[in-house]
CSV table of C-alpha atoms in Angstrom, one decimal:
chain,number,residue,atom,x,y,z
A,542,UNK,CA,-149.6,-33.1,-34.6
A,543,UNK,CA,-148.3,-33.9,-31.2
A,544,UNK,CA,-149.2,-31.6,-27.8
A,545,UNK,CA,-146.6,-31.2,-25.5
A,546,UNK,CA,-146.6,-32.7,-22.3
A,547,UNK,CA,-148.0,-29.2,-21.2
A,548,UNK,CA,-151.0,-29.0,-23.3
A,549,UNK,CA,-152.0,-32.6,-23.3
A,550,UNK,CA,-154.3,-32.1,-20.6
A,551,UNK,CA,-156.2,-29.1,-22.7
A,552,UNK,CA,-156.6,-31.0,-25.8
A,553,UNK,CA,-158.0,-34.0,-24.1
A,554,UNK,CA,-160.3,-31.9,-22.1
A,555,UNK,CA,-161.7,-30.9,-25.9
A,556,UNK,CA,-161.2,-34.2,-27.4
A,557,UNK,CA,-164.1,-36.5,-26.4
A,558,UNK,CA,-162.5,-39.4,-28.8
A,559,UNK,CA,-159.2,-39.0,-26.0
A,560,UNK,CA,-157.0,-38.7,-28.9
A,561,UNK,CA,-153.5,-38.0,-27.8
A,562,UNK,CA,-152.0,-36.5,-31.2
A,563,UNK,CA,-153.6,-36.1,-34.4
A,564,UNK,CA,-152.6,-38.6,-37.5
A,565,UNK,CA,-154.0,-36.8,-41.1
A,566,UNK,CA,-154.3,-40.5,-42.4
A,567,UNK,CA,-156.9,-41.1,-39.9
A,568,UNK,CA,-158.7,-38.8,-42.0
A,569,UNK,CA,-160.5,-37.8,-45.3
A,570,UNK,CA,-160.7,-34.3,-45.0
A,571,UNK,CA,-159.2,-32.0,-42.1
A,572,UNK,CA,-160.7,-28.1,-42.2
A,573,UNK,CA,-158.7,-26.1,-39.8
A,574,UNK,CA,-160.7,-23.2,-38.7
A,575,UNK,CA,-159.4,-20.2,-37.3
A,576,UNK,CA,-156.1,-21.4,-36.4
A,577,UNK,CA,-154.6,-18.0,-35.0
A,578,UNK,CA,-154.8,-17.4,-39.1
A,579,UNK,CA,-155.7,-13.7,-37.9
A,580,UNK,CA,-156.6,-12.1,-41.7
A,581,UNK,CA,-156.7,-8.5,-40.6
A,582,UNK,CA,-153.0,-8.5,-40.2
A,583,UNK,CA,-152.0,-8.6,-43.9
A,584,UNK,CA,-155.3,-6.9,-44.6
A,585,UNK,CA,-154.6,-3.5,-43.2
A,586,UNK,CA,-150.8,-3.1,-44.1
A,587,UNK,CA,-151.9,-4.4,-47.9
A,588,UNK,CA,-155.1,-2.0,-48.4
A,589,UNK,CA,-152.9,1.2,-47.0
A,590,UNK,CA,-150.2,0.3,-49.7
A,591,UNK,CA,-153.2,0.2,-52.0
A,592,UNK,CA,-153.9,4.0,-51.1
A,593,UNK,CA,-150.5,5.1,-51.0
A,594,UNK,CA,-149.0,5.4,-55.2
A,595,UNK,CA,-145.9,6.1,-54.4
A,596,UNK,CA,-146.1,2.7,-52.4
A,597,UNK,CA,-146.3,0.6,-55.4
A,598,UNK,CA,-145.2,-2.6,-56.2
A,599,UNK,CA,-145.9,-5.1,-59.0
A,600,UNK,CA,-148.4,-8.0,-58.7
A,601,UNK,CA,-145.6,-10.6,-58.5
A,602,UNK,CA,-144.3,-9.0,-55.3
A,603,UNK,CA,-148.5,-8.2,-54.4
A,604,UNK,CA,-148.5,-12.0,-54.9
A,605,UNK,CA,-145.1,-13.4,-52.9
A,606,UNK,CA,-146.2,-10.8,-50.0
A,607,UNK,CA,-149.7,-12.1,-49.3
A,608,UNK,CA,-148.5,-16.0,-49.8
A,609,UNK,CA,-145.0,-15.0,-47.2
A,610,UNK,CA,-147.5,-13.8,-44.6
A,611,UNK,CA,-150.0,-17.2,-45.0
A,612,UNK,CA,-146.8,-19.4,-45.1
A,613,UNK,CA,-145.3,-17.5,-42.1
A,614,UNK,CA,-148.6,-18.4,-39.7
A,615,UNK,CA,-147.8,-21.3,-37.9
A,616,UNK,CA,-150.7,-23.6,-38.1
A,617,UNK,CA,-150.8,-22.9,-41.6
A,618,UNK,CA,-147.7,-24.5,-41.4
A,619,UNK,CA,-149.0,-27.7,-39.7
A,620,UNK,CA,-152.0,-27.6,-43.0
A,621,UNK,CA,-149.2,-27.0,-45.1
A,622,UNK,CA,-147.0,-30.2,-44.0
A,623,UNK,CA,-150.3,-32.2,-43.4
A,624,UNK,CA,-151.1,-31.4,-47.5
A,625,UNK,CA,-147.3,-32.5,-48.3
A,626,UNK,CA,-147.5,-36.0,-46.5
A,627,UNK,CA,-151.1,-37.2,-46.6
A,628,UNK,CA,-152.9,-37.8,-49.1
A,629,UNK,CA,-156.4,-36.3,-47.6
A,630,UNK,CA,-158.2,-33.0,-48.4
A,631,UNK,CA,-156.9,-30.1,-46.4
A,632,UNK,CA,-158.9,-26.6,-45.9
A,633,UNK,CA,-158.3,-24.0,-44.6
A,634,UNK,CA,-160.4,-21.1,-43.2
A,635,UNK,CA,-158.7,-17.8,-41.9
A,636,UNK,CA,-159.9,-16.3,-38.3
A,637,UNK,CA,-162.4,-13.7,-39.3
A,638,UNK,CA,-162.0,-10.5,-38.9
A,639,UNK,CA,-162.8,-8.5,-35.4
A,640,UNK,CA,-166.8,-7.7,-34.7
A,641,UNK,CA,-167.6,-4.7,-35.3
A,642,UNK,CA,-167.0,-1.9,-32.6
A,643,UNK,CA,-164.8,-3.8,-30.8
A,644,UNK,CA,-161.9,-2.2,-29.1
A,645,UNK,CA,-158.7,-3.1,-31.0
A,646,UNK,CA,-160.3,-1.7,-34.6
A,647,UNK,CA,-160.7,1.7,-32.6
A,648,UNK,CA,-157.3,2.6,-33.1
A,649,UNK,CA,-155.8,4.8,-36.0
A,650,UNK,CA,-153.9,2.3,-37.2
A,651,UNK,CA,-157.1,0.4,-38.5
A,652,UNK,CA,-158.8,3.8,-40.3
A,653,UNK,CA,-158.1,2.2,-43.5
A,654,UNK,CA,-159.3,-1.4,-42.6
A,655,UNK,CA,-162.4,0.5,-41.6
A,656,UNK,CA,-163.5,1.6,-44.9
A,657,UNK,CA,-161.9,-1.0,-47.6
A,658,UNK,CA,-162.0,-0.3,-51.5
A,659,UNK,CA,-163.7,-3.9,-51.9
A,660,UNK,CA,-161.9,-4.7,-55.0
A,661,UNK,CA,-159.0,-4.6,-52.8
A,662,UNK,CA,-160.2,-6.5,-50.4
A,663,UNK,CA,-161.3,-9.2,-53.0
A,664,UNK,CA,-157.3,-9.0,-54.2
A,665,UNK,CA,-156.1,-10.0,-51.0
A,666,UNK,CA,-158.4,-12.8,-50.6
A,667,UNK,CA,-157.7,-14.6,-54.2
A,668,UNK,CA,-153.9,-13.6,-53.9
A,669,UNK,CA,-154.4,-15.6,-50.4
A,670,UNK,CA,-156.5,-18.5,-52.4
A,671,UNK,CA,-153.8,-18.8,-54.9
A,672,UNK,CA,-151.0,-19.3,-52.6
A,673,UNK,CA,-152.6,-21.9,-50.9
A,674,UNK,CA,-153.7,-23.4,-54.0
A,675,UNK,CA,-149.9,-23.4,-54.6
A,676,UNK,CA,-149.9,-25.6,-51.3
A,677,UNK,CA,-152.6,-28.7,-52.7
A,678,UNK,CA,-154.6,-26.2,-50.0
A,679,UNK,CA,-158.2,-24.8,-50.5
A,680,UNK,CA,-158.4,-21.6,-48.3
A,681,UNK,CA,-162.1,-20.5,-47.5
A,682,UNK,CA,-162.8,-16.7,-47.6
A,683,UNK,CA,-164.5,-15.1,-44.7
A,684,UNK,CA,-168.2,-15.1,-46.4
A,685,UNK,CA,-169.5,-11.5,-47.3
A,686,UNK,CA,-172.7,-11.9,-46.1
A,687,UNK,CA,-170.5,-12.0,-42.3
A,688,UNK,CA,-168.5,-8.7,-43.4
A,689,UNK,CA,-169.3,-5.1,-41.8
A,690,UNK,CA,-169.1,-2.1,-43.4
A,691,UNK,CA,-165.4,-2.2,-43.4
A,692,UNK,CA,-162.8,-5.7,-42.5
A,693,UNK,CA,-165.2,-6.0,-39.7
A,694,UNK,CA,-167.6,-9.2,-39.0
A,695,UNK,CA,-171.2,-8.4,-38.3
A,696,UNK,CA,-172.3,-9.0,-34.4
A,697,UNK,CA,-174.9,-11.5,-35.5
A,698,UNK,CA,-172.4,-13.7,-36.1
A,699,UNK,CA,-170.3,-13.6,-32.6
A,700,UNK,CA,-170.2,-15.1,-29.8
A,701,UNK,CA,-171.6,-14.0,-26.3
A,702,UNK,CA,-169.2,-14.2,-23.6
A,703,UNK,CA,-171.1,-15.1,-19.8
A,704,UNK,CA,-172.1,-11.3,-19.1
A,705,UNK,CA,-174.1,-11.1,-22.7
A,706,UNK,CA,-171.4,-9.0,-24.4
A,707,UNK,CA,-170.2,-9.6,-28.0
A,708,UNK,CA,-166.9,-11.7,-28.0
A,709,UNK,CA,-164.6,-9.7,-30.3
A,710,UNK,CA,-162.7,-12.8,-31.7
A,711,UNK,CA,-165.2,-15.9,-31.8
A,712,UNK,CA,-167.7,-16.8,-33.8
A,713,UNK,CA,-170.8,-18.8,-33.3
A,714,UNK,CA,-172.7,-22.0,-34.7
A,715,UNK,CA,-174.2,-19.7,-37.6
A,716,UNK,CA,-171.1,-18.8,-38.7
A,717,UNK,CA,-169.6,-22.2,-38.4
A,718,UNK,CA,-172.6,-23.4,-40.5
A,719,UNK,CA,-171.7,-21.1,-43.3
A,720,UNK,CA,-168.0,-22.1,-43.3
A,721,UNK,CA,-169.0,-26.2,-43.1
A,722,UNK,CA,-171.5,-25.5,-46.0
A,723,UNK,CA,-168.8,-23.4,-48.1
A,724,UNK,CA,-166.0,-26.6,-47.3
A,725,UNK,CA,-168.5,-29.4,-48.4
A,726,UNK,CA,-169.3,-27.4,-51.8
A,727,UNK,CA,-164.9,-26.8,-52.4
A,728,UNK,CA,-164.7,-30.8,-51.6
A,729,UNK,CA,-167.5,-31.3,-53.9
A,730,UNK,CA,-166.1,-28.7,-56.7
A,731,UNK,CA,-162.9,-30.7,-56.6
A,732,UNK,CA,-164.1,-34.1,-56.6
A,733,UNK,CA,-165.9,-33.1,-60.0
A,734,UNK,CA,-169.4,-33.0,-58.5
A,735,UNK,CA,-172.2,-30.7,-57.1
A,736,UNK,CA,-172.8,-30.4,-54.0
A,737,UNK,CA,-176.1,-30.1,-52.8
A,738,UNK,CA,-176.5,-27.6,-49.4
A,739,UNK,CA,-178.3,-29.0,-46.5
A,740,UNK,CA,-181.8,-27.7,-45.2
């Protein structure tokens, strides 16, 4: 993965290593976190279907819509190429859903996301897991011990912006922790052994 001449200067201000691109064979495993991988957007169109019967469709087309949408996100893409041509462990966890009470999830448009049938929302997730299975990928669920009430992620696990208030979109060292402890038991699972968690 190479910046352009444009973002070079960002990605070394974040890089403390000063590494100009990033090589996969320089690595063992690469998790890609987040990655603009914004969940609630196949989510909320996939659990109104779910309450509409004259909306149905079979779980084959269930199946290619939810892996169309993962394989249309474009750093999925990069983890996608990176798991074709290397030969390291790639995972991948969506961007959470928004905290609770934020602004955007106001809107009618997210009534539904608001109050999920949970088996449906457990659908979407393994229909998501599968497809990147598909991909030599292991996708990490948002944990649901982090969920609200609805396709929401608990405050506790948000970040603070500088005037105290709850960052919508990012998510602290907690929740970082979970996902890191959730990555080290899938490498474990796969490499045929059990993983014990820190602490």
């Amino acid at each position: 993965m190479v910046p352009s001449d444009e973002a070079l200067p960002s990605v070394l201000a974040v890089n403390d290593a000063g590494r100009p691109a990033l090589d996969p064979d320089d690595f063992d495993v690469i998790l890609f976190m987040g990655a603009r991988i914004r969940s609630l957007n196949i989510f909320e169109p996939e659990l109104r279907r779910f309450q509409q019967p004259e909306a149905f469709t079979s779980q084959a087309v269930f199946a290619q819509t939810c892996a169309d949408w993962l394989r249309r996100q474009r750093f999925y893409g990069v983890a996608r190429a990176f798991a074709k041509t290397t030969g390291c462990d790639i995972l991948v966890a969506p961007s959470t859903f928004l905290a609770e009470g934020s602004a955007p999830q106001k809107g009618p448009e997210y009534t539904l996301a608001q109050k999920p049938n949970r088996e449906g929302v457990d659908r979407i997730w393994t229909a998501l897991e599968q497809a990147a299975a598909e991909d030599g990928i292991t996708l990490i669920r948002q944990p649901p011990e982090t969920c609200g009430d609805g396709c929401t992620s608990k405050p506790e696990y948000s970040r603070r912006a500088a005037d105290d208030t709850i960052d919508p979109v990012h998510r602290n060292p907690a929740y970082g922790a979970l996902i890191l402890e959730r990555a080290l038991c899938a490498l474990a699972s796969r490499q045929g052994r059990e993983h014990v968690p820190a602490g």
